[in-house]
Amino acid sequence: MKIPFNRPFIIGKELYYISQSVISGHTAGDGVFTKKCHELIKEKLGARMVLLTTSCTAALEMSAILCNIGPGDEVILPSFTFVSTVNAFYMRGARPVFVDIRPDTLNLDETKVEEAITEKTKVIVPVHYGGVGCDMDVIMDIANRHGLLVVEDAAHALHSEYKEQYLGTIGDIGAFSFHETKNYICGEGGAIILNNEDFIERAEIVREKGTDRSKFFRGEVDKYTWVDLGSSYLPSDILAAFLYAQLENMDEIDIRRRTIFDYYLKTLSPLAEKGVLKLPVIPPECRSCGHLFYIILKDEEIRNGLMNYLKSRGIGAVFHYLPLHLSTVGSSLGGKDGQLPVTESVSGRLLRLPLFYELKEDEQDYIVESIRSFFDRGLQ
Ligand SMILES: *Cc1c(COP(=O)(O)O)cnc(C)c1O
């Protein structure tokens, strides 16, 4: 059997909608399908304003511009995350202040946020790892007390909830990804969610190269011009067409992924009880979209051994983030070994298992069986 880590999929009318978009004669940004996606996400999440972007990276870059990040500002974020979470702010001159993660959810440790705040702190960026919500009540309370903005990196978390609120709609801004490895895909794509009234008008401008072109198209101004910072952050309507077909089937995709997640959890729990591995934890106040499934092994050597063993059996299991504070740029900014013990310990021991819409039951059984046999045969 050959089971990749991820397999991009088509669920319904993706190709039909693409042809419709091409026939419509409007394949640039903000065409019919982009508007349909905006409406669908807005309605689903109960969000104030949604704009598709070319990626989650782009949505985060827009966030940094909207938050007026400049040299000398500090941004609090986990080190255990994708590089774009930090780069979007670093690009504008901010100094990243990395905070450790919780050992259970691997999310930003909300009990360590307050001590990282200085006079220069401007934004907190919680990352909802795997689609499991950070403790947003605590984070929002800290932000409100200190006058800070909150940008949720919800790249994994479209359709996940925290206390019955959708992730991405709780902070001032939320950022989603539709990269082919995420739950709902269009190859490369993203969305920015504006929950703070102050950002709504400016977001359209930043996304349209710093011009008021969106107003012009709506007939609100008679010509458009350069008014602010900005870049080309809007995706082609062809990509929106693909995405719309996926979003129309959001519930079905969600159910399938959560079924796969729950099945891993159930079938691997005997190994967790034996103490050979640790399973993901979803706090009771969170409902996860089942973005990814990971196991945590006892040490890095066992993790790498299991990863290679699964590879030899045709299974694509992969590790995840290398701590940002120990990366090339992170170390140049003063990041040190031992600074974030949970991040450093988890990063070397975590292994992600295949989880995609079309993963079949017998494939999943084969993966679980392979993990069992690794431990049964004492291969570790
Ligand atoms: C995937 C990912 C991103 C970036 O998403 P793109 O759409 O590929 O730009 C940002 N943050 C996290 C946590 C991610 O996993």
XYZ file of N, CA and C in Angstrom, residues 24-152:
387
model
N -17.530 33.483 -18.028
C -18.082 34.773 -17.577
C -17.263 35.962 -18.073
N -16.017 35.691 -18.458
C -15.174 36.772 -18.972
C -14.496 37.569 -17.868
N -14.731 37.203 -16.610
C -14.070 37.908 -15.503
C -13.283 36.900 -14.668
N -12.010 36.741 -15.022
C -11.188 35.774 -14.292
C -10.234 36.463 -13.322
N -10.178 37.772 -13.356
C -9.362 38.509 -12.384
C -10.036 38.435 -11.015
N -9.490 39.139 -10.057
C -10.027 39.061 -8.699
C -11.413 39.680 -8.563
N -12.074 39.321 -7.462
C -13.389 39.890 -7.130
C -14.449 39.700 -8.202
N -14.432 38.546 -8.851
C -15.507 38.186 -9.779
C -16.654 37.514 -9.026
N -17.526 36.871 -9.814
C -18.738 36.256 -9.252
C -18.417 35.244 -8.151
N -17.410 34.393 -8.379
C -17.150 33.314 -7.411
C -16.471 33.839 -6.148
N -15.663 34.878 -6.305
C -15.069 35.482 -5.105
C -16.191 35.999 -4.208
N -17.167 36.656 -4.814
C -18.285 37.211 -4.025
C -19.101 36.104 -3.377
N -19.289 35.016 -4.118
C -20.026 33.867 -3.543
C -19.277 33.301 -2.330
N -17.953 33.200 -2.449
C -17.151 32.696 -1.319
C -17.267 33.640 -0.125
N -17.188 34.950 -0.395
C -17.303 35.924 0.702
C -18.622 35.736 1.438
N -19.704 35.630 0.673
C -21.035 35.500 1.286
C -21.150 34.210 2.088
N -20.646 33.127 1.485
C -20.769 31.822 2.147
C -20.011 31.796 3.481
N -18.774 32.283 3.459
C -17.967 32.246 4.694
C -18.567 33.195 5.731
N -18.980 34.363 5.261
C -19.580 35.358 6.154
C -20.797 34.778 6.871
N -21.639 34.150 6.096
C -22.865 33.592 6.669
C -22.557 32.431 7.608
N -21.659 31.552 7.165
C -21.315 30.376 7.966
C -20.749 30.788 9.333
N -19.827 31.743 9.311
C -19.135 32.118 10.550
C -19.849 33.226 11.313
N -20.817 33.864 10.673
C -21.416 35.042 11.277
C -20.391 36.164 11.378
N -19.521 36.248 10.364
C -18.436 37.243 10.402
C -18.898 38.567 9.825
N -18.255 39.652 10.241
C -18.628 40.979 9.785
C -18.164 41.199 8.344
N -16.901 40.879 8.085
C -16.389 41.058 6.730
C -15.319 40.022 6.411
N -15.431 39.445 5.222
C -14.499 38.405 4.769
C -13.954 38.820 3.418
N -12.644 38.694 3.230
C -12.058 38.949 1.919
C -11.119 37.798 1.562
N -11.315 37.220 0.381
C -10.369 36.194 -0.052
C -9.022 36.855 -0.332
N -7.966 36.105 -0.062
C -6.612 36.582 -0.334
C -5.867 35.494 -1.115
N -4.677 35.829 -1.569
C -3.914 34.858 -2.354
C -3.353 33.734 -1.489
N -3.316 33.941 -0.170
C -2.828 32.915 0.746
C -3.110 33.374 2.175
N -2.865 32.494 3.126
C -2.947 32.902 4.531
C -1.771 33.822 4.846
N -0.634 33.555 4.203
C 0.528 34.441 4.350
C 0.132 35.866 3.980
N -0.565 36.014 2.866
C -1.015 37.338 2.412
C -1.970 37.949 3.438
N -2.865 37.129 3.992
C -3.815 37.637 4.990
C -3.064 38.127 6.230
N -1.998 37.421 6.599
C -1.194 37.841 7.758
C -0.407 39.117 7.439
N 0.107 39.210 6.218
C 0.809 40.433 5.815
C -0.136 41.630 5.843
N -1.345 41.411 5.349
C -2.357 42.482 5.413
C -2.626 42.868 6.866
N -2.686 41.853 7.727
C -2.956 42.119 9.151
C -1.885 43.020 9.735
N -0.619 42.737 9.408
C 0.486 43.529 9.944
C 0.380 44.980 9.467
N -0.015 45.164 8.216
C -0.198 46.529 7.690
C -1.361 47.206 8.411
N -2.466 46.478 8.558
C -3.658 47.064 9.203
C -3.376 47.434 10.663
N -2.530 46.644 11.317
C -2.189 46.934 12.720
C -1.109 48.018 12.827
N -0.726 48.586 11.681
C 0.303 49.642 11.655
C 1.607 49.203 12.299
N 2.010 47.984 12.042
C 3.258 47.487 12.609
C 4.437 48.204 11.959
N 5.366 48.630 12.778
C 6.555 49.303 12.266
C 7.762 48.954 13.120
N 8.942 49.440 12.721
C 10.173 49.127 13.455
C 10.038 49.457 14.941
N 10.485 48.546 15.767
C 10.448 48.771 17.207
C 9.246 48.122 17.884
N 8.207 47.824 17.118
C 7.036 47.165 17.718
C 7.363 45.712 18.039
N 6.696 45.204 19.071
C 6.869 43.783 19.413
C 5.566 43.026 19.197
N 5.740 41.789 18.749
C 4.598 40.913 18.481
C 4.802 39.612 19.247
N 3.783 39.208 19.995
C 3.879 37.975 20.795
C 3.248 36.833 20.023
N 3.997 35.737 19.883
C 3.500 34.602 19.101
C 4.226 33.328 19.519
N 3.689 32.160 19.148
C 4.416 30.934 19.473
C 5.607 30.759 18.530
N 6.583 29.988 18.978
C 7.717 29.616 18.133
C 7.359 28.365 17.335
N 6.407 27.613 17.897
C 5.937 26.383 17.249
C 4.831 26.743 16.259
N 5.238 27.270 15.098
C 4.269 27.636 14.064
C 4.974 27.758 12.726
N 4.183 28.004 11.702
C 4.697 28.171 10.355
C 5.410 29.532 10.239
N 6.384 29.597 9.363
C 7.218 30.794 9.240
C 6.419 32.062 8.904
N 5.310 31.906 8.193
C 4.543 33.102 7.797
C 3.940 33.831 8.987
N 3.652 33.115 10.063
C 3.087 33.763 11.246
C 4.020 34.870 11.719
N 5.317 34.583 11.682
C 6.280 35.581 12.154
C 6.705 36.535 11.047
N 6.929 36.008 9.849
C 7.497 36.835 8.783
C 6.607 38.006 8.396
N 5.297 37.790 8.442
C 4.360 38.854 8.075
C 4.610 40.103 8.918
N 4.963 39.915 10.184
C 5.196 41.037 11.101
C 6.661 41.490 11.049
N 7.557 40.508 10.938
C 8.991 40.790 10.874
C 9.311 41.666 9.649
N 8.630 41.379 8.542
C 8.802 42.162 7.308
C 8.557 43.648 7.496
N 7.694 43.971 8.450
C 7.342 45.376 8.675
C 8.195 45.984 9.778
N 9.165 45.204 10.259
C 10.116 45.740 11.228
C 9.873 45.324 12.661
N 8.855 44.500 12.888
C 8.549 44.106 14.271
C 9.596 43.133 14.810
N 9.737 43.148 16.129
C 10.583 42.167 16.794
C 9.667 41.066 17.333
N 9.907 39.797 16.907
C 9.065 38.722 17.426
C 9.449 38.352 18.856
N 8.454 38.187 19.708
C 8.688 37.717 21.075
C 7.994 36.362 21.181
N 8.826 35.312 21.206
C 8.268 33.958 21.184
C 7.902 33.495 22.583
N 6.712 32.906 22.692
C 6.222 32.392 23.965
C 6.021 30.888 23.801
N 6.237 30.161 24.873
C 6.135 28.702 24.801
C 4.684 28.249 24.607
N 4.531 26.961 24.281
C 3.198 26.392 24.048
C 2.769 25.517 25.222
N 1.482 25.258 25.299
C 0.956 24.350 26.309
C 1.289 22.914 25.920
N 1.660 22.079 26.891
C 2.001 20.696 26.536
C 0.788 19.875 26.083
N -0.436 20.300 26.392
C -1.596 19.483 25.984
C -2.075 19.815 24.565
N -2.353 21.087 24.287
C -2.891 21.450 22.965
C -1.817 21.913 21.987
N -0.625 22.178 22.475
C 0.483 22.737 21.683
C 0.144 24.136 21.160
N -0.815 24.778 21.804
C -1.166 26.165 21.486
C -0.415 27.116 22.411
N -0.327 28.383 21.981
C 0.263 29.447 22.793
C -0.176 29.289 24.251
N 0.804 29.257 25.164
C 0.492 29.094 26.590
C 0.006 30.437 27.139
N -1.292 30.518 27.332
C -1.898 31.802 27.710
C -1.408 32.284 29.079
N -0.884 31.349 29.904
C -0.394 31.774 31.225
C 0.978 32.449 31.129
N 1.610 32.361 29.940
C 2.949 32.951 29.784
C 2.931 34.212 28.930
N 1.742 34.613 28.500
C 1.649 35.758 27.592
C 1.910 37.073 28.321
N 1.290 37.211 29.480
C 1.339 38.504 30.158
C 2.771 38.918 30.508
N 3.588 37.949 30.947
C 4.960 38.284 31.337
C 5.826 38.675 30.129
N 5.317 38.402 28.907
C 6.093 38.756 27.707
C 5.751 40.152 27.192
N 4.760 40.769 27.789
C 4.314 42.090 27.321
C 5.267 43.191 27.812
N 5.621 44.100 26.898
C 6.402 45.286 27.274
C 5.655 46.515 26.749
N 6.257 47.683 26.919
C 5.641 48.901 26.396
C 5.555 48.893 24.876
N 6.399 48.048 24.264
C 6.457 48.039 22.791
C 5.501 47.029 22.159
N 4.901 46.196 23.000
C 4.031 45.143 22.447
C 2.813 45.753 21.764
N 2.502 45.239 20.576
C 1.354 45.771 19.841
C 0.298 44.702 19.549
N 0.774 43.489 19.249
C -0.157 42.453 18.780
C 0.173 41.108 19.430
N -0.868 40.328 19.705
C -0.697 38.922 20.094
C -1.232 38.077 18.929
N -0.460 37.067 18.547
C -0.894 36.214 17.433
C -1.049 34.761 17.903
N -2.235 34.381 18.365
C -2.456 32.987 18.717
C -2.614 32.146 17.453
N -2.013 30.965 17.453
C -2.146 30.025 16.329
C -2.966 28.837 16.837
N -4.054 28.537 16.170
C -4.910 27.426 16.614
C -4.387 26.131 16.000
N -3.451 25.504 16.708
C -2.732 24.369 16.115
C -3.669 23.181 15.838
N -3.622 22.727 14.610
C -4.423 21.568 14.213
C -5.917 21.853 14.165
N -6.301 23.105 14.407
C -7.727 23.438 14.400
C -8.331 23.430 15.791
N -7.476 23.271 16.807
C -7.955 23.299 18.199
C -7.730 24.719 18.747
N -8.774 25.288 19.303
C -8.723 26.684 19.713
C -7.780 26.958 20.878
N -7.067 28.102 20.799
C -6.316 28.613 21.950
C -7.332 29.061 23.001
N -6.865 29.322 24.216
C -7.790 29.805 25.247
C -8.070 31.285 25.000
N -9.033 31.526 24.109
C -9.272 32.882 23.614
C -9.843 33.815 24.679
N -10.596 33.279 25.648
C -11.124 34.168 26.701
C -9.972 34.834 27.438
N -8.985 34.036 27.816
C -7.842 34.558 28.563
C -7.025 35.506 27.681
N -6.788 35.101 26.444
C -5.970 35.926 25.545
C -6.657 37.265 25.247
N -7.957 37.240 25.004
C -8.688 38.491 24.713
C -8.720 39.395 25.941
N -8.819 38.765 27.113
C -8.839 39.562 28.340
C -7.492 40.276 28.530
N -6.409 39.541 28.310
C -5.075 40.153 28.433
C -4.943 41.290 27.417
N -5.358 41.019 26.180
C -5.236 42.030 25.122
C -6.037 43.276 25.484
N -7.242 43.087 25.979
C -8.086 44.242 26.326
C -7.486 45.050 27.463
N -6.953 44.343 28.448
C -6.385 45.061 29.601
C -5.141 45.853 29.221
N -4.401 45.362 28.212
C -3.144 46.037 27.849
C -3.276 46.857 26.561
N -4.479 46.925 26.013
C -4.684 47.689 24.774
C -3.949 47.098 23.579
N -3.940 45.776 23.477
C -3.238 45.122 22.365
C -4.248 44.586 21.350
N -3.769 44.412 20.117
C -4.602 43.799 19.079
C -4.353 42.296 19.052
N -5.351 41.546 18.570
C -5.207 40.096 18.452
C -5.472 39.682 17.004
N -4.475 39.026 16.405
C -4.630 38.469 15.059
C -4.587 36.953 15.195
N -5.693 36.288 14.898
C -5.730 34.828 15.002
C -5.153 34.211 13.732
